[in-house]
Tab-separated table of C-alpha atoms in Angstrom:
chain	number	residue	atom	x	y	z
A	4	MET	CA	0.000	0.000	0.000
A	5	LYS	CA	1.102	3.577	-0.681
A	6	THR	CA	2.453	5.632	2.187
A	7	PRO	CA	0.419	8.763	3.042
A	8	ASN	CA	3.047	10.984	1.414
A	9	GLN	CA	2.627	9.166	-1.909
A	10	PHE	CA	-0.983	10.288	-2.360
A	11	PRO	CA	-1.432	13.132	-4.879
A	12	ARG	CA	-3.665	15.093	-2.522
A	13	ARG	CA	-2.338	15.446	1.030
A	14	ILE	CA	-4.425	17.324	3.573
A	15	LEU	CA	-3.551	18.738	6.976
A	16	LEU	CA	-6.566	19.499	9.169
A	17	CYS	CA	-6.144	21.444	12.403
A	18	ILE	CA	-8.540	22.713	15.013
A	19	THR	CA	-7.419	26.017	16.486
A	20	GLY	CA	-8.517	28.351	19.218
A	21	MET	CA	-6.294	31.242	20.220
A	22	THR	CA	-3.061	29.353	19.513
A	23	PRO	CA	-2.628	29.245	15.720
A	24	GLN	CA	1.012	28.207	16.328
A	25	ILE	CA	-0.097	24.586	16.228
A	26	VAL	CA	-0.569	24.897	12.443
A	27	THR	CA	3.018	25.882	11.682
A	28	GLU	CA	4.390	23.599	14.406
A	29	THR	CA	2.475	20.608	13.046
A	30	LEU	CA	3.412	21.433	9.462
A	31	TYR	CA	7.085	21.661	10.420
A	32	ALA	CA	6.992	18.398	12.419
A	33	LEU	CA	5.240	16.574	9.571
A	34	ALA	CA	7.739	17.644	6.945
A	35	PHE	CA	10.876	17.189	9.044
A	36	PRO	CA	10.476	14.163	11.331
A	37	LYS	CA	13.424	12.330	12.875
A	38	GLU	CA	12.903	9.538	10.353
A	39	GLN	CA	12.608	11.284	6.994
A	40	ALA	CA	10.942	8.248	5.435
A	41	SER	CA	7.833	9.083	7.462
A	42	ALA	CA	7.660	12.682	6.220
A	43	PHE	CA	4.279	14.018	5.115
A	44	VAL	CA	4.240	17.239	3.086
A	45	PRO	CA	0.671	18.562	2.715
A	46	THR	CA	-0.633	19.974	-0.533
A	47	GLU	CA	-3.425	21.806	1.288
A	48	ILE	CA	-4.270	22.900	4.824
A	49	HIS	CA	-7.648	23.380	6.479
A	50	LEU	CA	-8.526	24.965	9.809
A	51	LEU	CA	-11.680	24.650	11.878
A	52	SER	CA	-12.196	27.335	14.474
A	53	THR	CA	-14.559	29.793	16.095
A	54	SER	CA	-14.925	33.262	14.592
A	55	GLU	CA	-12.437	34.660	17.113
A	56	GLY	CA	-9.980	31.835	16.496
A	57	ALA	CA	-10.325	32.277	12.730
A	58	ARG	CA	-9.591	36.004	12.983
A	59	HIS	CA	-6.552	35.323	15.135
A	60	ALA	CA	-5.297	32.652	12.698
A	61	GLU	CA	-5.683	34.977	9.703
A	62	VAL	CA	-3.645	37.728	11.341
A	63	SER	CA	-0.963	35.483	12.831
A	64	LEU	CA	-0.512	33.107	9.919
A	65	LEU	CA	-1.628	34.793	6.702
A	66	HIS	CA	-1.099	38.522	7.110
A	67	ALA	CA	1.087	40.025	4.388
A	68	ASP	CA	3.186	41.701	7.079
A	69	GLY	CA	4.749	38.961	9.190
A	70	GLY	CA	2.338	36.087	8.600
A	71	GLN	CA	4.076	33.060	10.119
A	72	PHE	CA	2.789	30.592	7.530
A	73	HIS	CA	4.452	32.608	4.766
A	74	ALA	CA	7.611	32.901	6.870
A	75	LEU	CA	7.723	29.134	7.354
A	76	LEU	CA	7.488	28.458	3.616
A	77	LYS	CA	10.201	31.009	2.919
A	78	ASP	CA	12.514	29.478	5.538
A	79	TYR	CA	11.868	25.902	4.369
A	80	PRO	CA	11.421	25.688	0.567
A	81	ALA	CA	11.062	21.893	0.815
A	82	LEU	CA	7.483	22.503	2.020
A	83	GLY	CA	6.511	23.757	-1.419
A	84	ARG	CA	3.369	25.874	-1.625
A	85	PRO	CA	0.499	24.060	0.088
A	86	ALA	CA	-2.862	25.684	-0.608
A	87	PHE	CA	-3.844	27.734	2.429
A	88	ASP	CA	-5.663	31.059	2.436
A	89	LYS	CA	-8.737	32.571	4.084
A	90	THR	CA	-11.030	30.172	2.239
A	91	HIS	CA	-9.320	27.277	4.016
A	92	ILE	CA	-10.242	28.624	7.455
A	93	HIS	CA	-13.689	27.282	8.284
A	94	VAL	CA	-15.700	28.973	11.009
A	95	ILE	CA	-17.930	26.662	13.036
A	96	PRO	CA	-21.599	27.672	12.778
A	97	GLY	CA	-23.489	27.965	16.045
A	98	PRO	CA	-26.912	26.472	16.880
A	99	ASP	CA	-28.519	29.471	15.151
A	100	GLY	CA	-26.401	29.034	12.022
A	101	LYS	CA	-24.353	32.171	12.722
A	102	PRO	CA	-20.553	32.027	13.188
A	103	LEU	CA	-19.726	30.703	16.646
A	104	SER	CA	-17.553	33.121	18.627
A	105	ASP	CA	-16.785	30.658	21.432
A	106	ILE	CA	-17.875	27.281	22.789
A	107	ARG	CA	-19.538	27.790	26.150
A	108	THR	CA	-22.867	25.940	26.201
A	109	PRO	CA	-23.987	22.339	25.518
A	110	GLU	CA	-25.657	23.634	22.351
A	111	ASP	CA	-22.372	25.191	21.213
A	112	ASN	CA	-20.609	21.891	21.860
A	113	ALA	CA	-23.169	19.997	19.795
A	114	ALA	CA	-22.783	22.478	16.930
A	115	ALA	CA	-19.001	22.113	17.033
A	116	ALA	CA	-19.298	18.312	17.023
A	117	ASP	CA	-21.555	18.403	13.955
A	118	ALA	CA	-19.227	20.789	12.097
A	119	ILE	CA	-16.196	18.634	12.835
A	120	THR	CA	-18.011	15.460	11.783
A	121	THR	CA	-19.187	17.046	8.540
A	122	LYS	CA	-15.706	18.318	7.680
A	123	LEU	CA	-14.094	14.919	8.410
A	124	ALA	CA	-16.617	13.199	6.160
A	125	GLU	CA	-15.954	15.733	3.391
A	126	LEU	CA	-12.151	15.520	3.536
A	127	THR	CA	-12.103	11.708	3.581
A	128	ARG	CA	-14.410	11.318	0.594
A	129	ASP	CA	-11.604	11.553	-1.993
A	130	GLY	CA	-9.877	8.206	-2.493
A	131	ASP	CA	-6.807	9.961	-3.913
A	132	ALA	CA	-6.307	11.978	-0.727
A	133	ALA	CA	-4.515	11.237	2.526
A	134	LEU	CA	-5.524	13.189	5.621
A	135	HIS	CA	-3.463	14.111	8.650
A	136	ALA	CA	-5.488	15.626	11.490
A	137	SER	CA	-4.153	17.333	14.608
A	138	ILE	CA	-6.031	17.500	17.894
A	139	ALA	CA	-3.547	19.940	19.443
A	140	GLY	CA	-5.582	23.162	19.236
A	141	GLY	CA	-8.914	24.550	20.368
A	142	ARG	CA	-10.895	23.635	23.453
A	143	LYS	CA	-10.533	20.140	24.868
A	144	THR	CA	-14.006	19.152	23.705
A	145	MET	CA	-13.069	20.128	20.139
A	146	GLY	CA	-10.011	17.888	20.253
A	147	PHE	CA	-12.101	15.040	21.592
A	148	TYR	CA	-14.735	15.438	18.895
A	149	LEU	CA	-12.065	15.540	16.196
A	150	GLY	CA	-10.437	12.381	17.540
A	151	TYR	CA	-13.720	10.525	17.773
A	152	ALA	CA	-14.938	11.685	14.366
A	153	PHE	CA	-11.559	10.690	12.943
A	154	SER	CA	-12.111	7.177	14.278
A	155	LEU	CA	-15.464	7.076	12.479
A	156	TYR	CA	-14.228	8.322	9.100
A	157	ALA	CA	-10.494	7.632	8.811
A	158	ARG	CA	-9.176	5.327	6.111
A	159	GLU	CA	-5.969	3.332	6.133
A	160	GLN	CA	-3.905	6.230	4.736
A	161	ASP	CA	-5.146	8.778	7.291
A	162	ARG	CA	-3.302	9.727	10.482
A	163	LEU	CA	-4.100	11.533	13.744
A	164	SER	CA	-1.563	13.272	15.961
A	165	HIS	CA	-0.807	15.797	18.690
A	166	VAL	CA	2.153	18.123	18.315
A	167	LEU	CA	4.660	18.225	21.191
A	168	VAL	CA	6.797	21.297	21.789
A	169	SER	CA	9.593	21.860	24.308
A	170	PRO	CA	8.002	23.340	27.487
A	171	ALA	CA	9.878	26.640	27.299
A	172	PHE	CA	8.466	27.302	23.802
A	173	GLU	CA	5.061	25.627	24.079
A	174	THR	CA	3.107	28.721	25.127
A	175	HIS	CA	5.492	31.411	23.913
A	176	PRO	CA	3.472	33.845	21.748
A	177	GLU	CA	6.403	34.472	19.384
A	178	PHE	CA	7.336	30.848	18.737
A	179	PHE	CA	5.719	29.278	15.678
A	180	TYR	CA	8.425	26.846	14.513
A	181	PRO	CA	12.208	26.368	14.842
A	182	PRO	CA	13.736	28.831	12.347
A	183	PRO	CA	16.807	27.703	10.361
A	184	LYS	CA	18.761	30.548	11.949
A	185	SER	CA	18.305	30.514	15.706
A	186	ARG	CA	16.631	33.449	17.443
A	187	ARG	CA	16.601	34.732	20.983
A	188	LEU	CA	13.172	35.109	22.573
A	189	ALA	CA	12.376	36.977	25.769
A	190	THR	CA	10.295	35.182	28.404
A	191	ARG	CA	7.703	36.612	30.776
A	192	GLU	CA	10.211	36.191	33.594
A	193	GLY	CA	12.648	38.530	31.891
A	194	THR	CA	15.086	35.836	30.783
A	195	HIS	CA	15.865	34.686	27.256
A	196	ILE	CA	15.595	31.368	25.434
A	197	ASP	CA	17.292	30.289	22.203
A	198	THR	CA	15.194	28.636	19.482
A	199	ALA	CA	18.163	26.358	18.760
A	200	GLY	CA	17.016	24.369	21.769
A	201	ALA	CA	13.417	24.012	20.628
A	202	GLN	CA	12.140	20.549	19.798
A	203	VAL	CA	8.926	20.049	17.827
A	204	MET	CA	7.661	16.532	17.215
A	205	LEU	CA	4.452	14.623	16.657
A	206	ALA	CA	2.857	11.971	18.831
A	207	GLU	CA	0.823	9.833	16.459
A	208	ILE	CA	-2.408	8.579	18.030
A	209	PRO	CA	-3.529	5.039	17.127
A	210	ILE	CA	-7.273	4.783	16.512
A	211	VAL	CA	-9.862	2.106	15.811
A	212	ARG	CA	-11.154	2.657	12.274
A	213	LEU	CA	-14.937	2.257	12.081
A	214	ARG	CA	-15.595	3.797	8.666
A	215	HIS	CA	-16.099	0.497	6.841
A	216	GLY	CA	-19.246	-0.238	8.796
A	217	LEU	CA	-20.921	3.177	8.639
A	218	PRO	CA	-24.331	3.377	6.954
A	219	GLU	CA	-24.171	5.207	3.630
A	220	LYS	CA	-25.811	8.423	4.859
A	221	PHE	CA	-23.370	8.620	7.777
A	222	ALA	CA	-20.329	7.961	5.592
A	223	LYS	CA	-21.394	10.934	3.460
A	224	GLY	CA	-21.584	13.192	6.507
A	225	GLU	CA	-25.334	13.713	6.150
A	226	SER	CA	-26.127	13.097	9.829
A	227	SER	CA	-25.234	14.736	13.092
A	228	TYR	CA	-22.416	13.653	15.367
A	229	ILE	CA	-24.873	12.267	17.927
A	230	ASP	CA	-26.785	10.243	15.317
A	231	THR	CA	-23.533	8.846	13.926
A	232	VAL	CA	-22.290	7.781	17.353
A	233	GLN	CA	-25.682	6.235	18.123
A	234	ALA	CA	-25.537	4.206	14.899
A	235	ILE	CA	-22.146	2.803	15.917
A	236	GLN	CA	-23.329	2.114	19.465
A	237	GLU	CA	-26.346	0.195	18.219
A	238	SER	CA	-24.053	-2.144	16.315
A	239	PHE	CA	-22.928	-3.525	19.698
A	240	ALA	CA	-26.446	-4.054	21.081
A	241	PRO	CA	-27.978	-7.578	21.367
A	242	PRO	CA	-29.891	-8.330	18.143
A	243	SER	CA	-33.662	-8.423	17.966
A	244	LEU	CA	-35.629	-8.930	14.763
A	245	GLU	CA	-39.322	-8.219	14.312
A	246	ILE	CA	-40.899	-8.758	10.887
A	247	ASP	CA	-44.341	-7.448	9.989
A	248	LEU	CA	-45.255	-9.035	6.667
A	249	GLN	CA	-48.414	-7.016	6.077
A	250	ALA	CA	-46.693	-3.705	6.798
A	251	ARG	CA	-43.623	-4.898	4.832
A	252	ARG	CA	-41.467	-3.629	7.649
A	253	ALA	CA	-38.508	-5.147	9.481
A	254	SER	CA	-37.347	-3.818	12.851
A	255	CYS	CA	-33.701	-4.667	13.407
A	256	GLY	CA	-32.855	-3.536	16.910
A	257	GLN	CA	-33.588	0.201	17.008
A	258	HIS	CA	-33.750	0.464	13.217
A	259	SER	CA	-36.951	0.103	11.229
A	260	LEU	CA	-36.891	-0.220	7.450
A	261	GLN	CA	-39.361	-0.851	4.680
A	262	LEU	CA	-38.611	-3.677	2.253
A	263	THR	CA	-40.064	-4.665	-1.088
A	264	PRO	CA	-42.635	-7.474	-0.982
A	265	SER	CA	-40.148	-10.047	-2.256
A	266	LEU	CA	-37.413	-9.063	0.201
A	267	ILE	CA	-39.668	-8.905	3.265
A	268	ALA	CA	-40.952	-12.357	2.340
A	269	TRP	CA	-37.395	-13.600	1.826
A	270	LEU	CA	-36.320	-12.273	5.216
A	271	GLY	CA	-39.481	-13.785	6.688
A	272	PHE	CA	-38.525	-17.142	5.176
A	273	TRP	CA	-35.124	-17.070	6.900
A	274	ALA	CA	-36.737	-15.940	10.147
A	275	GLN	CA	-39.196	-18.840	9.975
A	276	THR	CA	-36.299	-21.201	9.241
A	277	ALA	CA	-34.583	-20.026	12.432
A	278	LEU	CA	-37.809	-20.275	14.425
A	279	ASP	CA	-38.216	-23.865	13.190
A	280	GLY	CA	-34.789	-24.694	14.572
A	281	LYS	CA	-33.186	-25.331	11.182
A	282	ALA	CA	-30.916	-22.264	11.294
A	283	PHE	CA	-28.608	-22.848	8.265
A	284	ARG	CA	-29.685	-24.593	5.080
A	285	ARG	CA	-28.479	-25.403	1.579
A	286	TRP	CA	-30.391	-23.975	-1.370
A	287	ARG	CA	-31.149	-27.380	-2.846
A	288	ASP	CA	-32.850	-28.508	0.373
A	289	ILE	CA	-35.406	-25.696	0.373
A	290	GLU	CA	-38.944	-26.275	-0.837
A	291	PRO	CA	-40.179	-23.260	-2.867
A	292	ASP	CA	-43.512	-23.294	-1.049
A	293	GLU	CA	-41.752	-22.310	2.163
A	294	PHE	CA	-40.985	-18.952	0.577
A	295	LEU	CA	-44.013	-18.691	-1.708
A	296	HIS	CA	-46.405	-19.127	1.208
A	297	LEU	CA	-44.961	-16.059	2.892
A	298	TYR	CA	-44.752	-14.132	-0.369
A	299	GLN	CA	-48.449	-14.805	-0.929
A	300	ARG	CA	-49.262	-13.395	2.512
A	301	VAL	CA	-47.413	-10.221	1.606
A	302	ILE	CA	-48.471	-9.591	-1.984
A	303	GLY	CA	-51.607	-11.623	-2.581
A	304	ILE	CA	-52.235	-14.719	-4.694
A	305	ASP	CA	-53.334	-12.824	-7.802
A	306	ALA	CA	-50.337	-10.501	-8.029
A	307	GLY	CA	-48.220	-10.801	-11.146
A	308	ASP	CA	-44.917	-10.874	-9.277
A	309	TYR	CA	-46.132	-13.740	-7.137
A	310	GLU	CA	-47.191	-15.701	-10.218
A	311	ASN	CA	-43.808	-15.056	-11.863
A	312	ALA	CA	-41.952	-16.317	-8.792
A	313	LYS	CA	-44.202	-19.378	-8.579
A	314	LYS	CA	-43.592	-20.199	-12.226
A	315	ARG	CA	-39.838	-19.703	-11.873
A	316	LEU	CA	-39.681	-22.088	-8.909
A	317	GLN	CA	-42.115	-24.692	-10.221
A	318	ASP	CA	-39.325	-27.249	-10.588
A	319	GLY	CA	-37.773	-26.543	-7.191
A	320	MET	CA	-35.603	-23.878	-5.576
A	321	GLU	CA	-33.342	-22.278	-8.150
A	322	LYS	CA	-29.756	-21.517	-7.117
A	323	THR	CA	-29.682	-18.197	-8.969
A	324	PHE	CA	-32.954	-17.110	-7.356
A	325	PHE	CA	-31.589	-18.122	-3.954
A	326	GLU	CA	-28.316	-16.214	-4.359
A	327	GLU	CA	-29.910	-13.119	-5.907
A	328	ASN	CA	-32.330	-12.683	-3.033
A	329	ASN	CA	-29.658	-13.218	-0.408
A	330	SER	CA	-27.441	-10.638	-2.092
A	331	LYS	CA	-30.219	-8.056	-2.512
A	332	LEU	CA	-31.363	-8.445	1.084
A	333	ASN	CA	-27.851	-8.142	2.496
A	334	SER	CA	-27.113	-5.080	0.379
A	335	LYS	CA	-30.298	-3.375	1.550
A	336	LEU	CA	-29.527	-4.122	5.200
A	337	LYS	CA	-25.922	-2.889	4.930
A	338	ARG	CA	-26.959	0.382	3.273
A	339	ALA	CA	-29.629	1.051	5.872
A	340	LEU	CA	-27.958	-0.206	9.051
A	341	GLY	CA	-24.222	-0.052	8.475
A	342	PRO	CA	-22.342	-1.857	11.283
A	343	ALA	CA	-25.625	-2.682	13.013
A	344	ALA	CA	-26.562	-4.926	10.055
A	345	ALA	CA	-24.100	-7.689	10.967
A	346	PRO	CA	-26.452	-9.904	13.067
A	347	TYR	CA	-29.253	-9.648	10.498
A	348	LEU	CA	-27.322	-10.607	7.375
A	349	ILE	CA	-27.738	-13.929	5.629
A	350	THR	CA	-24.370	-15.513	6.339
A	351	SER	CA	-22.709	-18.711	5.199
A	352	GLN	CA	-21.002	-21.600	6.928
A	353	GLY	CA	-19.478	-24.895	5.882
A	354	THR	CA	-16.939	-25.904	3.276
A	355	ARG	CA	-17.106	-25.372	-0.465
A	356	GLY	CA	-19.720	-27.606	-2.018
A	357	HIS	CA	-21.446	-27.968	1.330
A	358	THR	CA	-22.121	-24.310	2.077
A	359	GLU	CA	-25.207	-23.500	4.108
A	360	ARG	CA	-26.773	-20.108	4.665
A	361	GLY	CA	-28.945	-18.629	7.339
A	362	LEU	CA	-29.559	-16.024	10.027
A	363	THR	CA	-27.442	-15.820	13.159
A	364	VAL	CA	-30.134	-14.015	15.165
A	365	PRO	CA	-31.225	-16.352	17.993
A	366	ALA	CA	-34.757	-17.703	17.558
A	367	ALA	CA	-35.722	-16.212	20.928
A	368	ALA	CA	-34.978	-12.760	19.523
A	369	ILE	CA	-37.178	-13.170	16.400
A	370	THR	CA	-40.820	-12.189	15.984
A	371	LEU	CA	-42.636	-12.967	12.729
A	372	LYS	CA	-46.175	-11.778	12.176
């Protein structure tokens, strides 16, 4: 697999409050690590902040007179020219949709969480991009939300880190990165420190990647942070399956979804198989009437689709019919439920040539009506 630095689009995402230094510090540490093979040189940079933090970042980093981002690129040409201007500084909208000046209430926190989740989903949508996110800036809740959202959306090529700076320089307002020519900085105590002694490095944070199991709408960033977390949490809950044939509705744990007549009948067939204690079965051992009886209850005996299915299966269960329905049902469940779909999928067991399929939901947790 390609290393993150081999991707054509390389993104650095930072959350900042009133310390925009973390942008230049992180950028420096990424490009010049102790082991150069692990270097990551971004092609673009994005910031998430409050309106006050955004204003402070613009002045400190991008101002034509002394902007530290421009100074860093001038001092270290190896960084190239990563795209970073005012349009790359994203202000978090508050609960009322207006720019958030600070995060002080539970509602502000929720708005920040949603903005961070949406931005992570957006920046990880491009398969040709590698993302490096830093949790070093902003309020502690912002760093937590970024780390958690990163766990939900990160791909194999994405990384999460916190920048570490020598204590004497960590909170110094004039220190943004170690310059190639050392400088003397005055401290609050009236002493001086030399930037030659400054160390800037990254602590990479291992995470559990949960993106693969996210429902489609969550993977696209179309839901709130709370809804996304709830969807993941539900994937760990004990399974329960309730099928209402007449309503053509299946309730899988906390999720309820409508299915086509053929798919609700097919799921009902597997549920009845589990209720009968047969669990897993081979396609050739299934009598078509076991499915057709349920399909008739759903769609009616005179319906054209029912008659077509009955005619197709008049000589016994057809392997193609069996596999098509299993595939369609599983795809529908995965799209709707994401990681929570696992217990409700039609799974296989056994060796090749003797493969059986069935539901893993315990019979005691199934209701068919």
